[in-house]
Amino acid sequence: MLSKQNRISLRTERIRLEKAGVTRHSPLFIVVSAPSSLAADAPPRFALLVSRKLAPLSVTRHRLKRTITEVIRLNLARFPKGRDFLLIPKKNLFSANREQILEDLYKLCS
């Protein structure tokens, strides 16, 4: 699980991210990136949005979230500071390994 300082609540920040953010696409993710609402040197913050359309079973959605957050947590230093990210996984993510997930995220977030 990501620490509190690296998480964003979708209820409060989603509208701001979608309005002020830049959307980038890849085979595995859609990433919306916006400047942090805290400070320019604040640690990167992440929110995950996994829909029922992608994974109908909650077990699968939660497993996907745990995998993505673990990849992010272990590599937090590689992501730019002062940014907020909304991550929306795509179906291709089910066949990807952790290295592919990290590589794809790093390309989209840098």
PDB file of C-alpha atoms in Angstrom:
ATOM      1  CA  MET A   1       0.000   0.000   0.000  1.00  0.00           C
ATOM      2  CA  LEU A   2       1.224   3.475  -0.791  1.00  0.00           C
ATOM      3  CA  SER A   3       1.814   5.825   2.106  1.00  0.00           C
ATOM      4  CA  LYS A   4      -0.707   8.590   2.788  1.00  0.00           C
ATOM      5  CA  GLN A   5       1.574  11.247   1.287  1.00  0.00           C
ATOM      6  CA  ASN A   6       1.653   9.349  -2.027  1.00  0.00           C
ATOM      7  CA  ARG A   7      -2.095   8.758  -2.385  1.00  0.00           C
ATOM      8  CA  ILE A   8      -4.854  10.951  -3.814  1.00  0.00           C
ATOM      9  CA  SER A   9      -8.518  10.677  -2.926  1.00  0.00           C
ATOM     10  CA  LEU A  10     -10.510  10.372  -6.134  1.00  0.00           C
ATOM     11  CA  ARG A  11     -13.562  11.926  -4.486  1.00  0.00           C
ATOM     12  CA  THR A  12     -11.815  15.235  -3.864  1.00  0.00           C
ATOM     13  CA  GLU A  13      -9.185  15.465  -6.608  1.00  0.00           C
ATOM     14  CA  ARG A  14     -10.615  13.723  -9.688  1.00  0.00           C
ATOM     15  CA  ILE A  15     -12.304  16.799 -11.188  1.00  0.00           C
ATOM     16  CA  ARG A  16      -9.167  18.920 -10.701  1.00  0.00           C
ATOM     17  CA  LEU A  17      -6.992  16.250 -12.318  1.00  0.00           C
ATOM     18  CA  GLU A  18      -9.282  15.878 -15.317  1.00  0.00           C
ATOM     19  CA  LYS A  19      -9.530  19.653 -15.889  1.00  0.00           C
ATOM     20  CA  ALA A  20      -5.916  20.680 -15.276  1.00  0.00           C
ATOM     21  CA  GLY A  21      -4.242  17.450 -16.334  1.00  0.00           C
ATOM     22  CA  VAL A  22      -2.659  16.137 -19.497  1.00  0.00           C
ATOM     23  CA  THR A  23      -3.861  12.724 -20.693  1.00  0.00           C
ATOM     24  CA  ARG A  24      -1.408  10.219 -22.160  1.00  0.00           C
ATOM     25  CA  HIS A  25      -2.182   6.758 -23.557  1.00  0.00           C
ATOM     26  CA  SER A  26      -0.210   3.535 -23.873  1.00  0.00           C
ATOM     27  CA  PRO A  27      -1.135  -0.121 -24.454  1.00  0.00           C
ATOM     28  CA  LEU A  28      -1.374  -0.728 -20.682  1.00  0.00           C
ATOM     29  CA  PHE A  29      -2.592   2.558 -19.152  1.00  0.00           C
ATOM     30  CA  ILE A  30      -4.306   5.883 -19.537  1.00  0.00           C
ATOM     31  CA  VAL A  31      -2.498   8.387 -17.303  1.00  0.00           C
ATOM     32  CA  VAL A  32      -3.783  11.841 -16.395  1.00  0.00           C
ATOM     33  CA  SER A  33      -0.979  13.990 -15.003  1.00  0.00           C
ATOM     34  CA  ALA A  34      -1.347  17.402 -13.363  1.00  0.00           C
ATOM     35  CA  PRO A  35       0.795  19.682 -11.200  1.00  0.00           C
ATOM     36  CA  SER A  36       0.448  18.889  -7.514  1.00  0.00           C
ATOM     37  CA  SER A  37      -2.001  20.940  -5.506  1.00  0.00           C
ATOM     38  CA  LEU A  38       0.450  20.899  -2.576  1.00  0.00           C
ATOM     39  CA  ALA A  39       3.859  22.191  -3.676  1.00  0.00           C
ATOM     40  CA  ALA A  40       6.336  21.967  -6.545  1.00  0.00           C
ATOM     41  CA  ASP A  41       8.682  19.731  -4.532  1.00  0.00           C
ATOM     42  CA  ALA A  42       5.936  17.525  -3.034  1.00  0.00           C
ATOM     43  CA  PRO A  43       6.316  13.768  -3.497  1.00  0.00           C
ATOM     44  CA  PRO A  44       4.437  12.257  -6.446  1.00  0.00           C
ATOM     45  CA  ARG A  45       0.849  11.261  -5.652  1.00  0.00           C
ATOM     46  CA  PHE A  46      -1.190   8.539  -7.350  1.00  0.00           C
ATOM     47  CA  ALA A  47      -4.829   7.487  -7.692  1.00  0.00           C
ATOM     48  CA  LEU A  48      -6.040   4.291  -9.344  1.00  0.00           C
ATOM     49  CA  LEU A  49      -9.338   3.966 -11.154  1.00  0.00           C
ATOM     50  CA  VAL A  50     -10.204   0.347 -12.020  1.00  0.00           C
ATOM     51  CA  SER A  51     -13.688  -0.028 -13.472  1.00  0.00           C
ATOM     52  CA  ARG A  52     -16.067  -2.955 -13.324  1.00  0.00           C
ATOM     53  CA  LYS A  53     -15.995  -3.003 -17.090  1.00  0.00           C
ATOM     54  CA  LEU A  54     -12.305  -3.953 -16.964  1.00  0.00           C
ATOM     55  CA  ALA A  55     -12.636  -6.554 -14.195  1.00  0.00           C
ATOM     56  CA  PRO A  56     -16.161  -7.575 -13.143  1.00  0.00           C
ATOM     57  CA  LEU A  57     -14.999  -9.435 -10.030  1.00  0.00           C
ATOM     58  CA  SER A  58     -13.856  -7.308  -7.105  1.00  0.00           C
ATOM     59  CA  VAL A  59     -11.148  -9.866  -6.321  1.00  0.00           C
ATOM     60  CA  THR A  60      -9.570  -9.247  -9.713  1.00  0.00           C
ATOM     61  CA  ARG A  61      -9.854  -5.447  -9.399  1.00  0.00           C
ATOM     62  CA  HIS A  62      -8.198  -5.463  -5.983  1.00  0.00           C
ATOM     63  CA  ARG A  63      -5.415  -7.802  -7.126  1.00  0.00           C
ATOM     64  CA  LEU A  64      -4.723  -5.467 -10.032  1.00  0.00           C
ATOM     65  CA  LYS A  65      -4.648  -2.446  -7.711  1.00  0.00           C
ATOM     66  CA  ARG A  66      -2.272  -4.215  -5.303  1.00  0.00           C
ATOM     67  CA  THR A  67       0.097  -5.156  -8.128  1.00  0.00           C
ATOM     68  CA  ILE A  68       0.208  -1.615  -9.536  1.00  0.00           C
ATOM     69  CA  THR A  69       0.636   0.063  -6.141  1.00  0.00           C
ATOM     70  CA  GLU A  70       3.431  -2.341  -5.210  1.00  0.00           C
ATOM     71  CA  VAL A  71       5.297  -1.545  -8.448  1.00  0.00           C
ATOM     72  CA  ILE A  72       4.897   2.178  -7.746  1.00  0.00           C
ATOM     73  CA  ARG A  73       5.879   1.878  -4.061  1.00  0.00           C
ATOM     74  CA  LEU A  74       9.109   0.043  -4.852  1.00  0.00           C
ATOM     75  CA  ASN A  75      10.096   2.621  -7.495  1.00  0.00           C
ATOM     76  CA  LEU A  76       8.807   5.932  -6.077  1.00  0.00           C
ATOM     77  CA  ALA A  77      12.154   7.669  -6.551  1.00  0.00           C
ATOM     78  CA  ARG A  78      11.888   7.260 -10.347  1.00  0.00           C
ATOM     79  CA  PHE A  79       8.711   9.344 -10.636  1.00  0.00           C
ATOM     80  CA  PRO A  80       8.842  13.160 -10.917  1.00  0.00           C
ATOM     81  CA  LYS A  81       8.136  15.239  -7.813  1.00  0.00           C
ATOM     82  CA  GLY A  82       5.401  17.833  -7.724  1.00  0.00           C
ATOM     83  CA  ARG A  83       2.971  15.837  -9.909  1.00  0.00           C
ATOM     84  CA  ASP A  84      -0.346  14.084  -9.307  1.00  0.00           C
ATOM     85  CA  PHE A  85      -1.249  11.060 -11.416  1.00  0.00           C
ATOM     86  CA  LEU A  86      -4.559   9.343 -12.146  1.00  0.00           C
ATOM     87  CA  LEU A  87      -3.900   5.820 -13.468  1.00  0.00           C
ATOM     88  CA  ILE A  88      -6.558   3.977 -15.465  1.00  0.00           C
ATOM     89  CA  PRO A  89      -5.508   0.439 -16.450  1.00  0.00           C
ATOM     90  CA  LYS A  90      -6.473  -1.210 -19.740  1.00  0.00           C
ATOM     91  CA  LYS A  91      -7.230  -4.877 -20.516  1.00  0.00           C
ATOM     92  CA  ASN A  92      -3.696  -5.538 -21.820  1.00  0.00           C
ATOM     93  CA  LEU A  93      -2.429  -5.111 -18.260  1.00  0.00           C
ATOM     94  CA  PHE A  94      -3.600  -8.610 -17.314  1.00  0.00           C
ATOM     95  CA  SER A  95      -0.942 -10.184 -19.540  1.00  0.00           C
ATOM     96  CA  ALA A  96       1.895  -7.842 -18.476  1.00  0.00           C
ATOM     97  CA  ASN A  97       4.553  -8.600 -15.887  1.00  0.00           C
ATOM     98  CA  ARG A  98       5.830  -6.153 -13.259  1.00  0.00           C
ATOM     99  CA  GLU A  99       8.794  -4.976 -15.338  1.00  0.00           C
ATOM    100  CA  GLN A 100       6.516  -4.119 -18.258  1.00  0.00           C
ATOM    101  CA  ILE A 101       4.152  -2.265 -15.921  1.00  0.00           C
ATOM    102  CA  LEU A 102       7.010  -0.223 -14.460  1.00  0.00           C
ATOM    103  CA  GLU A 103       8.484   0.585 -17.880  1.00  0.00           C
ATOM    104  CA  ASP A 104       5.113   1.696 -19.239  1.00  0.00           C
ATOM    105  CA  LEU A 105       4.310   3.809 -16.171  1.00  0.00           C
ATOM    106  CA  TYR A 106       7.715   5.445 -16.207  1.00  0.00           C
ATOM    107  CA  LYS A 107       7.359   6.421 -19.886  1.00  0.00           C
ATOM    108  CA  LEU A 108       3.920   7.937 -19.305  1.00  0.00           C
ATOM    109  CA  CYS A 109       4.759   9.745 -16.070  1.00  0.00           C
ATOM    110  CA  SER A 110       8.108  11.292 -17.002  1.00  0.00           C
TER     111      SER A 110
END
